mmCIF file of the C-alpha atoms, coordinates in Angstrom:
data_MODEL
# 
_entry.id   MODEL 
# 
loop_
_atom_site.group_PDB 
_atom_site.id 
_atom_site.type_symbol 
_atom_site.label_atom_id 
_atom_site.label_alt_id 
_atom_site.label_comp_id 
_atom_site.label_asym_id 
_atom_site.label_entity_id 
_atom_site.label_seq_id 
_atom_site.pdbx_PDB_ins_code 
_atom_site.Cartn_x 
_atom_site.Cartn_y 
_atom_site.Cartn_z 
_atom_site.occupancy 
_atom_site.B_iso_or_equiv 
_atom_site.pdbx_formal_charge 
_atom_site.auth_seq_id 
_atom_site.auth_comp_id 
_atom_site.auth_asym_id 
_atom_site.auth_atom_id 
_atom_site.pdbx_PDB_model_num 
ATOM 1   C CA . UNK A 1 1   ? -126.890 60.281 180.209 1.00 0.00 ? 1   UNK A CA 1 
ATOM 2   C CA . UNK A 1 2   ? -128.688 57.724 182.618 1.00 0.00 ? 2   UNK A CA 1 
ATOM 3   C CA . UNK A 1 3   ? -127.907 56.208 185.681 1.00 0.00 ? 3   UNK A CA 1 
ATOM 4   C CA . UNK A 1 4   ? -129.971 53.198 187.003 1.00 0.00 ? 4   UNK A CA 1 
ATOM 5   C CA . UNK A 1 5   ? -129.655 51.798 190.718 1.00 0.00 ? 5   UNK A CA 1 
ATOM 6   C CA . UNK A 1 6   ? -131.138 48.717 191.894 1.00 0.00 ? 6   UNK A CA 1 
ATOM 7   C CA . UNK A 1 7   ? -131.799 47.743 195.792 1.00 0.00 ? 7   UNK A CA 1 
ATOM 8   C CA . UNK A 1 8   ? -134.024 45.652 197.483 1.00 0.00 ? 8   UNK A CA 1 
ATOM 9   C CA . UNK A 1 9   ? -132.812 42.139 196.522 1.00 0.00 ? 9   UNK A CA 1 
ATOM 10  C CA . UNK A 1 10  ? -131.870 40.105 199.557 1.00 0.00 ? 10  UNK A CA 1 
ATOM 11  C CA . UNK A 1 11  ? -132.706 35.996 200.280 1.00 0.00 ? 11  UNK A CA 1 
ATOM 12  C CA . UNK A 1 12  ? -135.735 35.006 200.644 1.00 0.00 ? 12  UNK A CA 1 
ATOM 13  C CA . UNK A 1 13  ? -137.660 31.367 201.586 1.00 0.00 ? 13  UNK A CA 1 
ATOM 14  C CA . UNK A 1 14  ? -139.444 29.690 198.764 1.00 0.00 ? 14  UNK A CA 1 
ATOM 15  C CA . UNK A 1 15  ? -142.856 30.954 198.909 1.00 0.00 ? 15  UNK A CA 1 
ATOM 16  C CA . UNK A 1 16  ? -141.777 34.559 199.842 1.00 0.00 ? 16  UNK A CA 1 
ATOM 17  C CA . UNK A 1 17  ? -141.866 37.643 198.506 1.00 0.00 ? 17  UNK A CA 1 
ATOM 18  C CA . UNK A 1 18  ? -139.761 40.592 197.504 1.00 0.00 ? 18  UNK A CA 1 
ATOM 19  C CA . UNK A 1 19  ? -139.925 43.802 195.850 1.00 0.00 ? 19  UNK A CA 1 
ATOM 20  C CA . UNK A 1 20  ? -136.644 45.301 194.277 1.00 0.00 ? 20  UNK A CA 1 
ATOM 21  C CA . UNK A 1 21  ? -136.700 48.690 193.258 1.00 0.00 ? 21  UNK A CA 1 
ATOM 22  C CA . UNK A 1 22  ? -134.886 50.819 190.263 1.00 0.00 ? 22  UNK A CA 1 
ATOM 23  C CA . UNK A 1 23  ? -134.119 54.748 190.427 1.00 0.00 ? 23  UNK A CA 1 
ATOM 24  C CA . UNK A 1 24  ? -133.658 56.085 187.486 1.00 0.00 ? 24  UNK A CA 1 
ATOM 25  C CA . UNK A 1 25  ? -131.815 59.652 186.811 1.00 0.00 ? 25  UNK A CA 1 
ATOM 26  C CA . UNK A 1 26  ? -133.072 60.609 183.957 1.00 0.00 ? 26  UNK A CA 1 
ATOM 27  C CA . UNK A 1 27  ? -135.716 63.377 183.608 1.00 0.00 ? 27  UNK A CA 1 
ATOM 28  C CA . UNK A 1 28  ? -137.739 62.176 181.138 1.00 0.00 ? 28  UNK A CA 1 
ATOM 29  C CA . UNK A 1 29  ? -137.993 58.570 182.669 1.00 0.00 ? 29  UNK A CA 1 
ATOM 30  C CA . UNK A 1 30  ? -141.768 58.932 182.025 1.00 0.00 ? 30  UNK A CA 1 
ATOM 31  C CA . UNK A 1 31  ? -141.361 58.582 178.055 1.00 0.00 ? 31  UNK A CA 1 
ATOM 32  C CA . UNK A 1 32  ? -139.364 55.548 178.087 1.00 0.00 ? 32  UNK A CA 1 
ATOM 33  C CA . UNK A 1 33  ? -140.671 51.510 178.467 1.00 0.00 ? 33  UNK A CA 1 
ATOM 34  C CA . UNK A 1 34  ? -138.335 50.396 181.424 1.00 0.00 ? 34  UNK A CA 1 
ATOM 35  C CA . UNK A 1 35  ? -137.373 46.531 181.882 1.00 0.00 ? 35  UNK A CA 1 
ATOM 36  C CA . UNK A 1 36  ? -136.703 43.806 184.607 1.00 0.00 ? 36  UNK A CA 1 
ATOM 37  C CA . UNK A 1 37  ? -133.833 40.982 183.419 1.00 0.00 ? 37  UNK A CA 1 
ATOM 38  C CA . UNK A 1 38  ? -132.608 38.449 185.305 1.00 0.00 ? 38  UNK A CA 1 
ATOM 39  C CA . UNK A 1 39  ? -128.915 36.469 184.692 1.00 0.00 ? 39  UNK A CA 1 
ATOM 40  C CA . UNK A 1 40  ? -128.584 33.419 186.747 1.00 0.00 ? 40  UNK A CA 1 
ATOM 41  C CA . UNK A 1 41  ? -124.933 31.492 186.784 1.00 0.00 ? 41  UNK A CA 1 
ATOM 42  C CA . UNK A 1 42  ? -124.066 30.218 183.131 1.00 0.00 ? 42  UNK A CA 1 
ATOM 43  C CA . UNK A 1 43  ? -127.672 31.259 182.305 1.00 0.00 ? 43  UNK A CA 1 
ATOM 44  C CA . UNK A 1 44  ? -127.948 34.224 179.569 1.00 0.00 ? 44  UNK A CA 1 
ATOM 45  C CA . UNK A 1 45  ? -129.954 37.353 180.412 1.00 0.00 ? 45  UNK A CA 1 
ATOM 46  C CA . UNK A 1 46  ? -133.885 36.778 180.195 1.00 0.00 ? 46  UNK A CA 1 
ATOM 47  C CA . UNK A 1 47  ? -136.785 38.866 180.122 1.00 0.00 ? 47  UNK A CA 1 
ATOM 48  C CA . UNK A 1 48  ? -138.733 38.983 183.626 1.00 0.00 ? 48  UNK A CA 1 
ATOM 49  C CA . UNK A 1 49  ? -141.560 41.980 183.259 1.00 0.00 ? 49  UNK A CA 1 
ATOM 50  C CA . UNK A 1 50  ? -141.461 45.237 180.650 1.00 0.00 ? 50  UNK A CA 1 
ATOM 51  C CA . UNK A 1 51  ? -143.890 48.243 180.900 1.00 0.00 ? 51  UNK A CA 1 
ATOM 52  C CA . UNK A 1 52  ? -144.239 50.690 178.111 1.00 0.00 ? 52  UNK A CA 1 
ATOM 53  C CA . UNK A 1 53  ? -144.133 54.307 178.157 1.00 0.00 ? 53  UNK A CA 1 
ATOM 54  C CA . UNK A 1 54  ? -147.615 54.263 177.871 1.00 0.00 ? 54  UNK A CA 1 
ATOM 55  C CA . UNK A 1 55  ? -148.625 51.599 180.984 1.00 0.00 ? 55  UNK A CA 1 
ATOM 56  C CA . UNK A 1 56  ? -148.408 47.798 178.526 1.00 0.00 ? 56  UNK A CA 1 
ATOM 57  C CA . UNK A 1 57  ? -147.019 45.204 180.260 1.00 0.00 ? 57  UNK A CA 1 
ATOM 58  C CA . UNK A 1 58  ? -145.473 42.128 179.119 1.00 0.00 ? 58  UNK A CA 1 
ATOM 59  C CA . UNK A 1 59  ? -144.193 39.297 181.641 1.00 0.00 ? 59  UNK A CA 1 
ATOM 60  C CA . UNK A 1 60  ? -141.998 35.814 181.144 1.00 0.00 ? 60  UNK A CA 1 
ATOM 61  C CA . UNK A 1 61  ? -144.223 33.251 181.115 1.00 0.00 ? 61  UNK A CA 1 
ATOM 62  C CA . UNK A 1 62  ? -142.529 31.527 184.292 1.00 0.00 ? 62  UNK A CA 1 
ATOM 63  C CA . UNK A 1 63  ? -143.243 34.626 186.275 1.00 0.00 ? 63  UNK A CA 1 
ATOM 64  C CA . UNK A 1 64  ? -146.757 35.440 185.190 1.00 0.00 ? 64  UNK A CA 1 
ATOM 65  C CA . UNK A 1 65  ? -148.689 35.632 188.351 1.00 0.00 ? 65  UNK A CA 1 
ATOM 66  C CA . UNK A 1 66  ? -146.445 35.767 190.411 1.00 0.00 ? 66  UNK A CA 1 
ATOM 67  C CA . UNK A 1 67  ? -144.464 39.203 189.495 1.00 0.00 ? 67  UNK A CA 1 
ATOM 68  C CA . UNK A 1 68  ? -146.108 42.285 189.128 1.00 0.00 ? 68  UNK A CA 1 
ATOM 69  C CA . UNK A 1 69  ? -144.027 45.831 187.009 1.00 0.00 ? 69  UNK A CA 1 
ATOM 70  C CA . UNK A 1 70  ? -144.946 48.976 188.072 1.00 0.00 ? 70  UNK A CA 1 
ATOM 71  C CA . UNK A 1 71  ? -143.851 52.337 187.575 1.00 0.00 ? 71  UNK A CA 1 
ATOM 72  C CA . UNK A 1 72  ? -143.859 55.597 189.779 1.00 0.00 ? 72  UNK A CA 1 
ATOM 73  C CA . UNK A 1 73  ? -143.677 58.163 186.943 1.00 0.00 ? 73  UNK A CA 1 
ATOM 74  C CA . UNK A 1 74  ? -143.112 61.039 189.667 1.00 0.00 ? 74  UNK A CA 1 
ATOM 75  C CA . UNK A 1 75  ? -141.043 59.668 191.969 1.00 0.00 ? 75  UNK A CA 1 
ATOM 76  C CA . UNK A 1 76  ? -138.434 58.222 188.854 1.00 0.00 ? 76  UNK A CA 1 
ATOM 77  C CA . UNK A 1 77  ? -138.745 54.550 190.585 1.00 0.00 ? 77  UNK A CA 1 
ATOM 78  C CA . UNK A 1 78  ? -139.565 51.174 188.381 1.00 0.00 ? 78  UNK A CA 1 
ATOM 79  C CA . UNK A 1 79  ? -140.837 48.446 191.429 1.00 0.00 ? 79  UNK A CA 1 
ATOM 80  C CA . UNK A 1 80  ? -140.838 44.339 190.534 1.00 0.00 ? 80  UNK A CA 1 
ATOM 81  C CA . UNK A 1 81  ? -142.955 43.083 193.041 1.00 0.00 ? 81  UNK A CA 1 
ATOM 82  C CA . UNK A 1 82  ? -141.986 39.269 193.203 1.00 0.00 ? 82  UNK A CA 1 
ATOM 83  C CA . UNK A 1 83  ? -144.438 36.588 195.317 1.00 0.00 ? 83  UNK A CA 1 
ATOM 84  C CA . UNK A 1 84  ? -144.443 33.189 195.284 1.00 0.00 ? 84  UNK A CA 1 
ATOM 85  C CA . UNK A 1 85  ? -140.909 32.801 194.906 1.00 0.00 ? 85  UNK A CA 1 
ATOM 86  C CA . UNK A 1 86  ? -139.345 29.674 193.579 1.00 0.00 ? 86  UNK A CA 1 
ATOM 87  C CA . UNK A 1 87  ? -135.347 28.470 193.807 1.00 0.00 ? 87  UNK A CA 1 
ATOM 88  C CA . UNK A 1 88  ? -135.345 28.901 189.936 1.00 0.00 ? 88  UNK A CA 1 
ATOM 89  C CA . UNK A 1 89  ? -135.906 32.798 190.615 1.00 0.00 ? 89  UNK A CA 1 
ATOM 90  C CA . UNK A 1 90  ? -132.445 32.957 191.998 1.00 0.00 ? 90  UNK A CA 1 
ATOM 91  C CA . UNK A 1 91  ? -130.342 35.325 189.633 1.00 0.00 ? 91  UNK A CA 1 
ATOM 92  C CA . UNK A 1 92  ? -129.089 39.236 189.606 1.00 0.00 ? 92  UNK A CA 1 
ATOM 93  C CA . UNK A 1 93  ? -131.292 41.337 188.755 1.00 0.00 ? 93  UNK A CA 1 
ATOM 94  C CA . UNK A 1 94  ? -131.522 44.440 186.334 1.00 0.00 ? 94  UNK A CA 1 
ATOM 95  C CA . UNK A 1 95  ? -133.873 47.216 185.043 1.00 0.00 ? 95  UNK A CA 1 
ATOM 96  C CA . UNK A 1 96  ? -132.880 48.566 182.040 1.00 0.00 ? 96  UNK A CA 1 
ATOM 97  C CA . UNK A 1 97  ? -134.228 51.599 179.835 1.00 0.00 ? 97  UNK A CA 1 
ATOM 98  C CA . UNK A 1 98  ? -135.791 51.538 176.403 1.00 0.00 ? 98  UNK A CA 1 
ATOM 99  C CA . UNK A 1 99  ? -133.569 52.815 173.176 1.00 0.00 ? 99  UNK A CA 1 
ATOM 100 C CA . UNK A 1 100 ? -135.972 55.048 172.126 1.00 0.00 ? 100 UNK A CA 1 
ATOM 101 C CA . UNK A 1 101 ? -138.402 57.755 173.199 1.00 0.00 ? 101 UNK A CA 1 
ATOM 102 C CA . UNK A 1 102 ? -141.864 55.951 173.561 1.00 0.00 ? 102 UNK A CA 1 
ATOM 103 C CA . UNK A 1 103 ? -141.084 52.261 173.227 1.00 0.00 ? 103 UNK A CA 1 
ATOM 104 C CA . UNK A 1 104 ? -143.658 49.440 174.115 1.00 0.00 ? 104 UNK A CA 1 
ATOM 105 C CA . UNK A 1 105 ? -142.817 46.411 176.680 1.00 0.00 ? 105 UNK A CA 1 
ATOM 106 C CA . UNK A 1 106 ? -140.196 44.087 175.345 1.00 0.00 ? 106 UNK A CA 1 
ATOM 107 C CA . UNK A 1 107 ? -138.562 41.326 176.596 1.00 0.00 ? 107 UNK A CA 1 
ATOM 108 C CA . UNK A 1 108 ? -135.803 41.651 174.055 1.00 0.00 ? 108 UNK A CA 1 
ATOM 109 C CA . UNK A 1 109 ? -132.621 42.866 175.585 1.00 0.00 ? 109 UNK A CA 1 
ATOM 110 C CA . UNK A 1 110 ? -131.245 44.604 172.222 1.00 0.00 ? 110 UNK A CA 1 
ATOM 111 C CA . UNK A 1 111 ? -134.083 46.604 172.921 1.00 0.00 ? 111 UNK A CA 1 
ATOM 112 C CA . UNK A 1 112 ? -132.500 48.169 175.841 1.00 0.00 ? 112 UNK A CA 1 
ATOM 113 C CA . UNK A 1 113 ? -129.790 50.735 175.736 1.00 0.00 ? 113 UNK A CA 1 
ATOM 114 C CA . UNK A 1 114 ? -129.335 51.913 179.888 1.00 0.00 ? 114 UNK A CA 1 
ATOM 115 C CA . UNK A 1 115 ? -128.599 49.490 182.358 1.00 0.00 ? 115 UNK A CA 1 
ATOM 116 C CA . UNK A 1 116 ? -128.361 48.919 186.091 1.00 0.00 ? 116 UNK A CA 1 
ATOM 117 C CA . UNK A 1 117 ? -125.502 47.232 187.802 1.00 0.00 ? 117 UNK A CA 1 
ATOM 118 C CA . UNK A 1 118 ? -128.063 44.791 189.462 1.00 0.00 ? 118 UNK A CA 1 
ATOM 119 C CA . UNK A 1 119 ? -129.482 43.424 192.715 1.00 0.00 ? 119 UNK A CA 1 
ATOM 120 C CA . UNK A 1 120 ? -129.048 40.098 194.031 1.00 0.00 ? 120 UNK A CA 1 
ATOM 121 C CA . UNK A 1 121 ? -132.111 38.186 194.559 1.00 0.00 ? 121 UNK A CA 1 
ATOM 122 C CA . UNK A 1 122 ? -131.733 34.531 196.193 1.00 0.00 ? 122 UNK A CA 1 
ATOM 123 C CA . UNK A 1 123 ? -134.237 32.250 196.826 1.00 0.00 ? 123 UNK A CA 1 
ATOM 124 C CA . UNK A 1 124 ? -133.811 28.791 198.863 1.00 0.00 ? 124 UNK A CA 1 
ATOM 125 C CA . UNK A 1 125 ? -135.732 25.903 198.945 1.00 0.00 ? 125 UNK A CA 1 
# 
């Protein structure tokens, strides 16, 4: 079993910038592609930023950029560093884990079978 925890959301100005963070329990965290999603208010869950088990990355086209996936294989930690943020940004947001032992980046959220509980991340104009 896997547990995923968000933090760092908070409000931010247009133009700002934010980094929200996701620890992940699991021990072999390394082997697995790991996901940001975003659900804004009567919006369905979108794709932000994915990065495979073995470093590909694939962004949203609205956030490429701006947004920047990394992952801290040691530490267990998946980072979204978010700049340049816009109103539309404004959703809760969640990492999830791949299905299956060394998956690629995808934006598809079938692809996914551990998820966070999310972190709030608002951005006024």
């Amino acid at each position: 079993q896997v547990e995923l925890v968000e933090s760092g959301g908070g409000s931010v100005q247009a133009g700002g910038s934010l980094r929200v963070s996701c620890a992940v329990s699991n021990r072999y965290y390394k082997d697995y592609c790991m996901g940001w999603f975003r659900q804004a208010p009567d919006k369905e869950r979108e794709g932000v930023a994915s990065i495979g088990s073995g470093g590909s990355t694939v962004y949203a086209d609205s956030v490429k950029g701006r947004f920047t996936i990394s992952r801290d294989d040691a530490k267990k930690i998946l980072y979204l560093e978010m700049t340049s943020l816009k109103p539309e940004d404004t959703a809760m947001y969640y990492c999830a884990r791949g299905r299956d032992f060394y998956c690629t980046s995808s934006l598809v959220p079938q692809y996914y079978g551990s998820w966070g509980r999310g972190t709030q991340v608002t951005v006024s104009s």
